[in-house]
mmCIF file of C-alpha atoms in Angstrom:
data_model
loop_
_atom_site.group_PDB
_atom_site.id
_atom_site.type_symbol
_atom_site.label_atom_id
_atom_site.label_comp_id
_atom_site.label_asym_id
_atom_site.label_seq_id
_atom_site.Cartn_x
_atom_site.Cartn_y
_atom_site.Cartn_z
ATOM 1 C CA UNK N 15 0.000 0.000 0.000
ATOM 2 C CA UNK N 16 2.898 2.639 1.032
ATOM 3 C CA UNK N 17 5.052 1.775 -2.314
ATOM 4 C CA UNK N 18 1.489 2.140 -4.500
ATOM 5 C CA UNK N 19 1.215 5.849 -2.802
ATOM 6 C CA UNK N 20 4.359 6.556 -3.259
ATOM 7 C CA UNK N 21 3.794 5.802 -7.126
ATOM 8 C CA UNK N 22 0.801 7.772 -6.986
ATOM 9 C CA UNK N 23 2.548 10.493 -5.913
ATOM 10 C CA UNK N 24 5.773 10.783 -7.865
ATOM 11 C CA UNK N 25 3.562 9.982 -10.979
ATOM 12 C CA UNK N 26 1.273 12.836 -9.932
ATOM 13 C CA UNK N 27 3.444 15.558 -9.005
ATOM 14 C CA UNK N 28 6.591 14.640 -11.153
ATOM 15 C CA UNK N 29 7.384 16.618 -13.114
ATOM 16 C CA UNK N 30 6.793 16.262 -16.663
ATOM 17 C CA UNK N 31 9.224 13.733 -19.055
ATOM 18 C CA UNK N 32 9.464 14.216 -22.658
ATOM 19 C CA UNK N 33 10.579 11.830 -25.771
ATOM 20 C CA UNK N 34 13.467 14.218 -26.996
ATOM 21 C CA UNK N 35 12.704 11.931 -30.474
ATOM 22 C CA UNK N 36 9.553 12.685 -30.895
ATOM 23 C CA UNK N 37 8.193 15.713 -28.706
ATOM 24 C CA UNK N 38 5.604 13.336 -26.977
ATOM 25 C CA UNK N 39 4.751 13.704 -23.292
ATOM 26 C CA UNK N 40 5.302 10.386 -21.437
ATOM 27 C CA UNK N 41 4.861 11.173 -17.942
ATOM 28 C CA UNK N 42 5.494 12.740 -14.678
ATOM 29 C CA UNK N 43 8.610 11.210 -12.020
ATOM 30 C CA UNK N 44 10.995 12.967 -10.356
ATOM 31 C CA UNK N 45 15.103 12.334 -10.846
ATOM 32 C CA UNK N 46 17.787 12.376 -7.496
ATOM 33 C CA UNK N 47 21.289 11.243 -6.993
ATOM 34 C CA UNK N 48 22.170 9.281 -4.473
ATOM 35 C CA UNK N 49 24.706 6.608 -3.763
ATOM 36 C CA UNK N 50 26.734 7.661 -7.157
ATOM 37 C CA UNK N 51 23.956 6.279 -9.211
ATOM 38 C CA UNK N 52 20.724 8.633 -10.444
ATOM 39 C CA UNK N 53 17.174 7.143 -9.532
ATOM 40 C CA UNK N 54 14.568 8.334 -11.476
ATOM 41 C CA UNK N 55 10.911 7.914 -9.348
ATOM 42 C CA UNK N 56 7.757 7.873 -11.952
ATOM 43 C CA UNK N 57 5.911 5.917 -14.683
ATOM 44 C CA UNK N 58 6.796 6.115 -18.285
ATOM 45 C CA UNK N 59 4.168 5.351 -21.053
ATOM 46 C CA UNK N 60 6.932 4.207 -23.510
ATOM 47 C CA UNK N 61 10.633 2.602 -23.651
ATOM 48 C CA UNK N 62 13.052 5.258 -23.163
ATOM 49 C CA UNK N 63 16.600 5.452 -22.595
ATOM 50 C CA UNK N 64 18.845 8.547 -21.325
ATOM 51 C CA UNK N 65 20.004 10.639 -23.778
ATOM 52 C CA UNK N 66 22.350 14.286 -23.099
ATOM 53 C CA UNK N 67 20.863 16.937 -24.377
ATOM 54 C CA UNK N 68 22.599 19.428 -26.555
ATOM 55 C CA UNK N 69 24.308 22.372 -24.596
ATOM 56 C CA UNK N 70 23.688 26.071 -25.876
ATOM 57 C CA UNK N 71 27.156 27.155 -24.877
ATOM 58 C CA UNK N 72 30.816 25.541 -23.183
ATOM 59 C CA UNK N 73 29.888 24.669 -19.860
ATOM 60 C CA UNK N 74 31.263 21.845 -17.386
ATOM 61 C CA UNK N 75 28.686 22.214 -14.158
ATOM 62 C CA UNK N 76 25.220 22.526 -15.192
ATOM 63 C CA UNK N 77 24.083 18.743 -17.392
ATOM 64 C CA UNK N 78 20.617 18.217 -18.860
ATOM 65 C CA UNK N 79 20.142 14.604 -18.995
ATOM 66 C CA UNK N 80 16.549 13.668 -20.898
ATOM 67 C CA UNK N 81 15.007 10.824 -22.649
ATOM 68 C CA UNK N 82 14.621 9.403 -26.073
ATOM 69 C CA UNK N 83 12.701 6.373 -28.005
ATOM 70 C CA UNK N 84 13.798 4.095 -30.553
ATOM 71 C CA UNK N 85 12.046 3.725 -33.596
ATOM 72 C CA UNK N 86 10.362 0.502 -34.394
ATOM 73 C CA UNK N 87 12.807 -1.458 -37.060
ATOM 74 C CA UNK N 88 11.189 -1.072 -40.569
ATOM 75 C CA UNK N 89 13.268 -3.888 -42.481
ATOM 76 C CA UNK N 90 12.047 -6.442 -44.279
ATOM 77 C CA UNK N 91 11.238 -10.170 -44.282
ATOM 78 C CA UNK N 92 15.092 -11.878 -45.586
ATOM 79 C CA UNK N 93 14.100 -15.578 -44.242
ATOM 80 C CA UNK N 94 9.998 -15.836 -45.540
ATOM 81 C CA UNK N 95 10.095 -18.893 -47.816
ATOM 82 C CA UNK N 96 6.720 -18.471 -48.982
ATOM 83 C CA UNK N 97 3.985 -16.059 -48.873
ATOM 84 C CA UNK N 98 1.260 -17.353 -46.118
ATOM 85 C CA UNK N 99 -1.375 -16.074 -47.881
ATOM 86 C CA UNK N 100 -5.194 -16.020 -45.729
ATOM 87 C CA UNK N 101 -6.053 -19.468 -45.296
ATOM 88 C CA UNK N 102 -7.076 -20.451 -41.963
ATOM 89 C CA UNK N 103 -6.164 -18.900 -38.930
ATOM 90 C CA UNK N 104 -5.455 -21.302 -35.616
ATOM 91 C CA UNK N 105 -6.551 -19.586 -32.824
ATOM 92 C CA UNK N 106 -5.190 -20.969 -29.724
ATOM 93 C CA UNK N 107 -6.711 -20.394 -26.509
ATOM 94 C CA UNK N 108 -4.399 -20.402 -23.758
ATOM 95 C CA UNK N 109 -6.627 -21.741 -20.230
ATOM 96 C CA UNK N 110 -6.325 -23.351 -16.927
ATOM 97 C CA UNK N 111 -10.057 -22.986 -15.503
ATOM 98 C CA UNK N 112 -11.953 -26.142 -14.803
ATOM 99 C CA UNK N 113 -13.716 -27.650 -17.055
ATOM 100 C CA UNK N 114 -17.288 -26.408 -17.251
ATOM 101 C CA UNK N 115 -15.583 -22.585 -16.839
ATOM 102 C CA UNK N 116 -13.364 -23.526 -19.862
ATOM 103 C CA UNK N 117 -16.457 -24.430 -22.073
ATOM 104 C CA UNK N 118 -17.929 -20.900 -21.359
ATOM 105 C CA UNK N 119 -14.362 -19.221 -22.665
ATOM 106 C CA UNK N 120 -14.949 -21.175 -25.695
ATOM 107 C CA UNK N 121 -18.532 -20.122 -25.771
ATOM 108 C CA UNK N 122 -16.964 -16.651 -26.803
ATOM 109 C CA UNK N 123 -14.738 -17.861 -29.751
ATOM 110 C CA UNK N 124 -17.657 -20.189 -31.556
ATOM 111 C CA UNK N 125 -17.685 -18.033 -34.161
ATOM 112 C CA UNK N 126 -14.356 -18.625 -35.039
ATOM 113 C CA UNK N 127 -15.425 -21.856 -36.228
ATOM 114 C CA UNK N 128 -18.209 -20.926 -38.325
ATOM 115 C CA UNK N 129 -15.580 -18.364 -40.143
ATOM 116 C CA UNK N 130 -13.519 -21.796 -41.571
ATOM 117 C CA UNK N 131 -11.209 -21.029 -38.600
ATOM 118 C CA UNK N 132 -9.967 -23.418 -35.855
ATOM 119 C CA UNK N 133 -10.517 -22.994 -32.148
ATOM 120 C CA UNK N 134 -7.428 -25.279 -29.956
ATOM 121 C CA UNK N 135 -7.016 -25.067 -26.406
ATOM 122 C CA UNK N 136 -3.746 -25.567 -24.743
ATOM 123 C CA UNK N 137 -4.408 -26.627 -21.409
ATOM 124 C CA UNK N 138 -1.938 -25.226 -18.260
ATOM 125 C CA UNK N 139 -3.512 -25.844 -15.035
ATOM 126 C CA UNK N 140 -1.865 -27.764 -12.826
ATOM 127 C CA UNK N 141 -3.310 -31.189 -13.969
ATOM 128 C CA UNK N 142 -5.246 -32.230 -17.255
ATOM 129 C CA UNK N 143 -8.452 -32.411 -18.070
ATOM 130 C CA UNK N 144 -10.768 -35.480 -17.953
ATOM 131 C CA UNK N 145 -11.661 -34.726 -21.780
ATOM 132 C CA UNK N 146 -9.092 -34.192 -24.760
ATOM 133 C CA UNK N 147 -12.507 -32.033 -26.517
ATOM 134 C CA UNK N 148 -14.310 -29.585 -25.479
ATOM 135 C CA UNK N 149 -17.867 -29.257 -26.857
ATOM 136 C CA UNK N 150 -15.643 -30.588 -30.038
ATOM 137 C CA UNK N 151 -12.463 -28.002 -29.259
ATOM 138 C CA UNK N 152 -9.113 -29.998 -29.345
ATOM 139 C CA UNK N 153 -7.741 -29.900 -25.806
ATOM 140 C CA UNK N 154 -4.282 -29.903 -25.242
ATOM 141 C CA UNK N 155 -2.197 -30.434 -21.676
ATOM 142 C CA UNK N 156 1.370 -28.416 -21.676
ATOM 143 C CA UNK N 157 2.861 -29.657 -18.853
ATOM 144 C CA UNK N 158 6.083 -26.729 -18.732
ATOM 145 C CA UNK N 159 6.529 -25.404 -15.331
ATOM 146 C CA UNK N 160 7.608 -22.056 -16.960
ATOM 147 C CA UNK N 161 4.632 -21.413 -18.255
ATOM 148 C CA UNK N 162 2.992 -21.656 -14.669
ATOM 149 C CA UNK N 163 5.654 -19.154 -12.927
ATOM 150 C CA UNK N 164 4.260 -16.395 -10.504
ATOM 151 C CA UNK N 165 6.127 -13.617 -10.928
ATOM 152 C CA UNK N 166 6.195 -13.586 -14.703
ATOM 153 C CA UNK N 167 9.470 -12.025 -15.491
ATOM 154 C CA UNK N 168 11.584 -12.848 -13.259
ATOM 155 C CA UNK N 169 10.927 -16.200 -13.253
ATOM 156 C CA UNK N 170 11.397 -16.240 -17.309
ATOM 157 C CA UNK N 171 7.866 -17.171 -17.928
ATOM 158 C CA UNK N 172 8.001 -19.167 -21.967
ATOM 159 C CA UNK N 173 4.826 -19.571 -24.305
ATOM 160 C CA UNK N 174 7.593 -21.793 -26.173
ATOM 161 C CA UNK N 175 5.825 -24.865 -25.260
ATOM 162 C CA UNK N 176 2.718 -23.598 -26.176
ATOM 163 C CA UNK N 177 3.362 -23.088 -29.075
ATOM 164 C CA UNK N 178 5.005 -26.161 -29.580
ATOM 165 C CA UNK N 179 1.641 -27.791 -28.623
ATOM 166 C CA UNK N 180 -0.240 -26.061 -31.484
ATOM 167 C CA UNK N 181 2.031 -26.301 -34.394
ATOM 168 C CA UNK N 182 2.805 -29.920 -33.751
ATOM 169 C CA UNK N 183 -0.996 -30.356 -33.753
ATOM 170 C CA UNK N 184 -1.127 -28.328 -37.158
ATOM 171 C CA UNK N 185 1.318 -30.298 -38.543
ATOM 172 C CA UNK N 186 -1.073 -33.483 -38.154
ATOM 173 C CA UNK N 187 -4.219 -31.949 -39.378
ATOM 174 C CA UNK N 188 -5.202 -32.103 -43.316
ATOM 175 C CA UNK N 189 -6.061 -28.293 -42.963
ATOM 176 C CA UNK N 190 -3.240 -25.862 -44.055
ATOM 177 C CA UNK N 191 -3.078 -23.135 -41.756
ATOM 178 C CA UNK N 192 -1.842 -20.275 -42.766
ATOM 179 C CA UNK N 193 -1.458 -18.406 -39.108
ATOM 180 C CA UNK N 194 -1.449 -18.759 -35.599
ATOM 181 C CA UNK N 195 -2.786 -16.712 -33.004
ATOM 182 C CA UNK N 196 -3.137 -16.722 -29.178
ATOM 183 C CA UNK N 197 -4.913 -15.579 -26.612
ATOM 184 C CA UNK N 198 -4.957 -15.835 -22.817
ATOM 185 C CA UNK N 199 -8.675 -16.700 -20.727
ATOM 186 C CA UNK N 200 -8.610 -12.972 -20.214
ATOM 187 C CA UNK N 201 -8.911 -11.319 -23.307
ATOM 188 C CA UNK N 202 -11.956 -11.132 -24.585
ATOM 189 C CA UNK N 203 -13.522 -10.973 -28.032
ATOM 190 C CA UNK N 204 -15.351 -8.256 -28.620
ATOM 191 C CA UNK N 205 -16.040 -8.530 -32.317
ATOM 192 C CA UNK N 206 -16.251 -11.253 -35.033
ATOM 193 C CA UNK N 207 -14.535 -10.052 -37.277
ATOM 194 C CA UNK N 208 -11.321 -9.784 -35.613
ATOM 195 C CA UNK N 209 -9.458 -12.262 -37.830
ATOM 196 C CA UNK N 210 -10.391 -10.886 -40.699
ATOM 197 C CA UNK N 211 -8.997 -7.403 -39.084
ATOM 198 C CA UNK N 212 -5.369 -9.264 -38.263
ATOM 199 C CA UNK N 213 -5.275 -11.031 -41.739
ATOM 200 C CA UNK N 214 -5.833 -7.667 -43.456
ATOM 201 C CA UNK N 215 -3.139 -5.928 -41.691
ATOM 202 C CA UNK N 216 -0.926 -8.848 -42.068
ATOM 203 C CA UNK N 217 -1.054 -8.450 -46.014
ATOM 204 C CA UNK N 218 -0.863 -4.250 -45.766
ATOM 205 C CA UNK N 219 2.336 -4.253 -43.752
ATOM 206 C CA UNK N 220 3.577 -8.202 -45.541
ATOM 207 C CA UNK N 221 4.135 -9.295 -41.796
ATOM 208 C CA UNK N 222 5.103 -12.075 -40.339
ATOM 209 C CA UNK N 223 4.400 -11.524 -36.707
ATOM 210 C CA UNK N 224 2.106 -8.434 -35.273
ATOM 211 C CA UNK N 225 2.198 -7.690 -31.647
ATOM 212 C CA UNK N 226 0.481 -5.619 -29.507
ATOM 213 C CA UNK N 227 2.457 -3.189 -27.771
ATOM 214 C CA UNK N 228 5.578 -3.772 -29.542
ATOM 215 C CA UNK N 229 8.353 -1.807 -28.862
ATOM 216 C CA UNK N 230 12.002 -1.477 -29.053
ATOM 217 C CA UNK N 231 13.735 -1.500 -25.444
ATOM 218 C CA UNK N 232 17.281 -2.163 -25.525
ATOM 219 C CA UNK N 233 19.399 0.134 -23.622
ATOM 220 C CA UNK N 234 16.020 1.576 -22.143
ATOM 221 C CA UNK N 235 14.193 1.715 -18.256
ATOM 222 C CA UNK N 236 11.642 -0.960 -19.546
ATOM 223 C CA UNK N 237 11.301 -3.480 -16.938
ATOM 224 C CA UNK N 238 11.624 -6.079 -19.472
ATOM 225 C CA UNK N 239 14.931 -5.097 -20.904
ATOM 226 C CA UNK N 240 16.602 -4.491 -17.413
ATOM 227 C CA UNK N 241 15.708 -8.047 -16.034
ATOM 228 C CA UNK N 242 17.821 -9.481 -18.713
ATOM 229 C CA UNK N 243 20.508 -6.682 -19.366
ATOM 230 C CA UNK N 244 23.087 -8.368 -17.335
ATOM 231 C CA UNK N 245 23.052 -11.582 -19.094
ATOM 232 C CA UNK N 246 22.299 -9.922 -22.500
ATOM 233 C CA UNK N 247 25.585 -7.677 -22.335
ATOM 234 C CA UNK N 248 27.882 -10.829 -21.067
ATOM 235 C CA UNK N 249 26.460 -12.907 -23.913
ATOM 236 C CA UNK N 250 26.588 -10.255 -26.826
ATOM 237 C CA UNK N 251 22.531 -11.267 -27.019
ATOM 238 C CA UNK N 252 20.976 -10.859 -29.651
ATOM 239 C CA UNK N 253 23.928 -9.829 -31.943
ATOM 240 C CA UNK N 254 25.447 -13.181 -31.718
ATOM 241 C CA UNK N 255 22.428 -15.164 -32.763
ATOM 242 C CA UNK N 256 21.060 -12.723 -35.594
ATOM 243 C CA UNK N 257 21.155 -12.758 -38.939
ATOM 244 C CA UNK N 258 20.945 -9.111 -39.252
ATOM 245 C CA UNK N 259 24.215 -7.849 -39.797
ATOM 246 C CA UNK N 260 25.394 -5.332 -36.655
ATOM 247 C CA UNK N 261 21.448 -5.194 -35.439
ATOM 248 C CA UNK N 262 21.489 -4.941 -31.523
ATOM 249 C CA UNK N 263 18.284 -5.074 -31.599
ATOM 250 C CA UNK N 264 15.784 -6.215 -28.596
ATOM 251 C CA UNK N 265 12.204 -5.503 -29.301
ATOM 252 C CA UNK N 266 8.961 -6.511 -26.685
ATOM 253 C CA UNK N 267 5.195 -7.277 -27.124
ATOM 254 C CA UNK N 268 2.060 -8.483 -24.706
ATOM 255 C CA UNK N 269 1.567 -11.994 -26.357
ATOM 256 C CA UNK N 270 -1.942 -12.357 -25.899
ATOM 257 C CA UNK N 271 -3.314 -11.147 -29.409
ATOM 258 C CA UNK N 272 0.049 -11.543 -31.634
ATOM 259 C CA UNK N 273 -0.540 -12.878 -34.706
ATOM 260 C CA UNK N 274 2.181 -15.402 -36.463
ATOM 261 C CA UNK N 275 2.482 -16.569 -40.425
ATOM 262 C CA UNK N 276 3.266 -20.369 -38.941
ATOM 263 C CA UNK N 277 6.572 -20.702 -40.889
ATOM 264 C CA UNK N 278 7.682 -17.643 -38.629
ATOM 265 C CA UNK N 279 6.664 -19.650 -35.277
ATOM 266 C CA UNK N 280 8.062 -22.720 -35.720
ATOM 267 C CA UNK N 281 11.771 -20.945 -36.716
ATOM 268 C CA UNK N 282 11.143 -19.586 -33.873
ATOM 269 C CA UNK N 283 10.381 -22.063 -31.844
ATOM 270 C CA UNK N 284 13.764 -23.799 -33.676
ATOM 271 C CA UNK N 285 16.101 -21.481 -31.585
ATOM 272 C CA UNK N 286 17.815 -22.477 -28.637
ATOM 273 C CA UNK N 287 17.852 -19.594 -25.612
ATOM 274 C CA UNK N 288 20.758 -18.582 -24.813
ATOM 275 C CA UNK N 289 20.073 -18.056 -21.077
ATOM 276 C CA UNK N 290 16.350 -18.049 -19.603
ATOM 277 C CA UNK N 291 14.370 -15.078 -21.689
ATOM 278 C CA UNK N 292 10.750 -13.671 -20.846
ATOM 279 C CA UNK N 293 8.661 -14.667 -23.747
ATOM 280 C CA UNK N 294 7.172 -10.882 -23.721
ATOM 281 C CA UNK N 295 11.089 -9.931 -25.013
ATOM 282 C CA UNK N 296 12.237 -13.508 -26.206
ATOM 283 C CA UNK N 297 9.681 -14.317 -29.246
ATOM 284 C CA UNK N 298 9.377 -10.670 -31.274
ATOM 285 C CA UNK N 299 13.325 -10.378 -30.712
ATOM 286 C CA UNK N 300 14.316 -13.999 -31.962
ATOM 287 C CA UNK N 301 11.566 -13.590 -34.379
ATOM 288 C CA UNK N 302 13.176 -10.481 -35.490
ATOM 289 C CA UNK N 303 17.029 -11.431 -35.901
ATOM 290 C CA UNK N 304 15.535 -14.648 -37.474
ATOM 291 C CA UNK N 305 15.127 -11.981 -40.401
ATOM 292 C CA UNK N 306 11.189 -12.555 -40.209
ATOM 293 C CA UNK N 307 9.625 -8.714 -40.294
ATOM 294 C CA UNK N 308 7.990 -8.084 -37.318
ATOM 295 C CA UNK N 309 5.108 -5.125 -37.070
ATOM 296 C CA UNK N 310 3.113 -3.599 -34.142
ATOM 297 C CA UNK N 311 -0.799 -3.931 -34.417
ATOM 298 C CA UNK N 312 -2.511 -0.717 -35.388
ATOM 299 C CA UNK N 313 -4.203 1.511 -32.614
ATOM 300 C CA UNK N 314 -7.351 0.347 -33.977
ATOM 301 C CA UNK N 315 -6.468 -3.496 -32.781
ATOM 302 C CA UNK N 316 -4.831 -2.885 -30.268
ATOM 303 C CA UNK N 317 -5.510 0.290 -28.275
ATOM 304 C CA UNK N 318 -7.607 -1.654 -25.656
ATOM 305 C CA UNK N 319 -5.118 -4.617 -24.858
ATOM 306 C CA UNK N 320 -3.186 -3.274 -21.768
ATOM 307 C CA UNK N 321 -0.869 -4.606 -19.193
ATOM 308 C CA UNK N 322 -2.854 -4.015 -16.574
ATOM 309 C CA UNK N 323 -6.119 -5.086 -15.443
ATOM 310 C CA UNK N 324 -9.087 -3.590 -16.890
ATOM 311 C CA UNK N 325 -12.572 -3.359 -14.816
ATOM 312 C CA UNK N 326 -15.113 -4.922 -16.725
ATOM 313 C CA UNK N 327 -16.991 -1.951 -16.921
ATOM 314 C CA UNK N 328 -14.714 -0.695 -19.791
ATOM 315 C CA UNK N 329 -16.242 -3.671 -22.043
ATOM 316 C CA UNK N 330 -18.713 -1.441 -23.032
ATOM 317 C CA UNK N 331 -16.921 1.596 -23.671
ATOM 318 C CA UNK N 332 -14.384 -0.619 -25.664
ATOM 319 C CA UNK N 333 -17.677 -2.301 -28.153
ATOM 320 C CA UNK N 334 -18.841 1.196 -28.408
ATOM 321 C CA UNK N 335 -15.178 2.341 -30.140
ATOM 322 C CA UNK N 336 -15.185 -0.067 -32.411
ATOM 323 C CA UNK N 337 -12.282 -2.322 -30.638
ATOM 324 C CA UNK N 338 -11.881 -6.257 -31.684
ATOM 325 C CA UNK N 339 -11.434 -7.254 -28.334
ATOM 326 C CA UNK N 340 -9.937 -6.130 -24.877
ATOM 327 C CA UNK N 341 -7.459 -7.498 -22.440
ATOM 328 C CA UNK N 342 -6.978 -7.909 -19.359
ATOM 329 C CA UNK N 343 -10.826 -8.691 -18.176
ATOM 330 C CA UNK N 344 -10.287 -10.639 -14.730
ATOM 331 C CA UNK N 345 -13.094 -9.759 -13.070
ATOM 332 C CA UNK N 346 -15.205 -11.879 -15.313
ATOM 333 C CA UNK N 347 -19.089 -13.250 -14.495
ATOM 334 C CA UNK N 348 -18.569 -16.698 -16.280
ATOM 335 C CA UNK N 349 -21.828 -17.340 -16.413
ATOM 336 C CA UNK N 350 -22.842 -14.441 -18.504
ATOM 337 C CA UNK N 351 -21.051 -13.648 -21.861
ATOM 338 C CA UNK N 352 -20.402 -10.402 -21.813
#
């Protein structure tokens, strides 16, 4: 309770933090020096990293010290084999509910289905289910210990088996999926057309992975980045595994909602980690320096999928904007689709 008012109060009477690259505002926080290190106190809406700001004349006391974004890489797809195309889409429905709560999740995808789609749930509670279907929904147990870590990132939390679990299953099937997407028990679908939205966008920007939220964050404050900085310095990561010539770079998503061409997930999936990676940073970077082109999902996708928890309240507002689905909705009446 103290530390969340003492966020509350740097973050509201900070003052105000600028993106040097692009003008933006990005929040309040306040900056001190202590112990021969600088702690800045505040919340950031974007990855930034310190940058020194131009002087106006010769001067050796006074330092301004402010912050600046990378740009998203642009480059394009040097390892895509084939062109996906827009055949069916796997959507795979990450859960660990009990069964009957499970079968009201689905309830929400069913038209996925009717669309010449294909529902899959890969199973992570702590034990699997009595049934390997779901009112006809492939069920799947991943049985990977890192996918069921508590504190996320510093426990390395990895989808990797996951996705495992789905593309071996789309290998066995006599459909040819063209994509894979995935989605945690708490985002919810909030339109039907949604695939039809990520397939589109897929095509405009020829991507082979789109990601909410992603963002390039080496060298910056976000969390995700520092967790593995260490490591990633001693290990020359990801310059030693990439096949982009001299490209440091480390980029970050929220998986729920990313959207893969299935020849891009399974390189992935292909790569050994070099030490233990969260899969937020670890899948858009690997797919990256794979040479696969990897694209952030447009504000019209993705501007209600958050980090944190949403009250379900927002549902609404989100429908009435137009928004394919929202995330993270814990706070969820099971028993009535919302």
């Amino acid at each position: 309770m103290i530390i969340e008012w003492i966020k509350k109060l740097f973050s509201t009477f900070g003052s105000r933090q600028y993106d040097q690259r692009t003008g933006e505002m990005i929040g309040k926080g306040l900056a001190i020096s202590w112990g021969g290190t600088i702690h800045f106190f505040g919340h950031l809406s974007q990855a930034v990293r310190p940058f020194v700001l131009p002087a106006n004349q010769t001067g050796y006391f006074h330092h301004r010290i402010g912050w600046e974004s990378w740009p998203l890489p642009d480059v394009e797809s040097i390892s895509r084999k084939e062109d996906p195309g827009k055949g069916p889409v796997l959507v795979v429905l990450l859960l660990h509910q009990d069964a009957d709560t499970c079968r009201k999740i689905l309830g929400r995808w069913k038209f996925v289905d009717a669309q010449g789609h294909q529902r899959l749930v890969v199973y992570g509670g702590p034990k699997p289910l009595e049934d390997n279907e779901l009112d006809g929904v492939p069920v799947l147990f991943c049985d990977d210990p890192r996918l069921r870590t508590k504190i996320h990132t510093m426990e390395a939390q990895s989808y990797c088996a996951v996705m495992q679990c789905a593309c071996k299953w789309a290998e066995d099937q006599d459909i040819a999926f063209s994509h894979m997407t995935l989605f945690e028990w708490d985002h919810l679908p909030l339109s039907e057309n949604i695939l039809e939205q990520y397939l589109d966008v897929a095509l405009q920007e020829d991507a082979d992975l789109l990601a909410p939220k992603l963002e390039r964050v080496d060298e910056t404050l976000h969390g995700n980045w520092r967790i593995h900085l260490a490591e990633a310095r001693k290990d020359k990561w990801p310059q030693h595994q990439s096949r982009r010539s001299g490209d440091s770079c480390v980029l970050t998503m929220i998986s729920t909602g990313s959207f893969w061409s299935l020849e891009c997930a399974r390189a992935v999936l292909e790569v050994e980690e070099p030490f233990p990676l969260f899969q937020e940073i670890a899948l858009p970077t690997q797919a990256h320096h794979l040479g696969f082109r990897a694209r952030p999902l447009p504000a019209s996708i993705a501007e209600w999928i958050h980090y944190e928890p949403l009250p379900i309240h927002l549902v609404t507002e989100a429908r009435r904007e137009g928004a394919p689905s929202i995330h993270p909705v814990k706070d969820i009446d099971f028993n009535h689709i919302v």
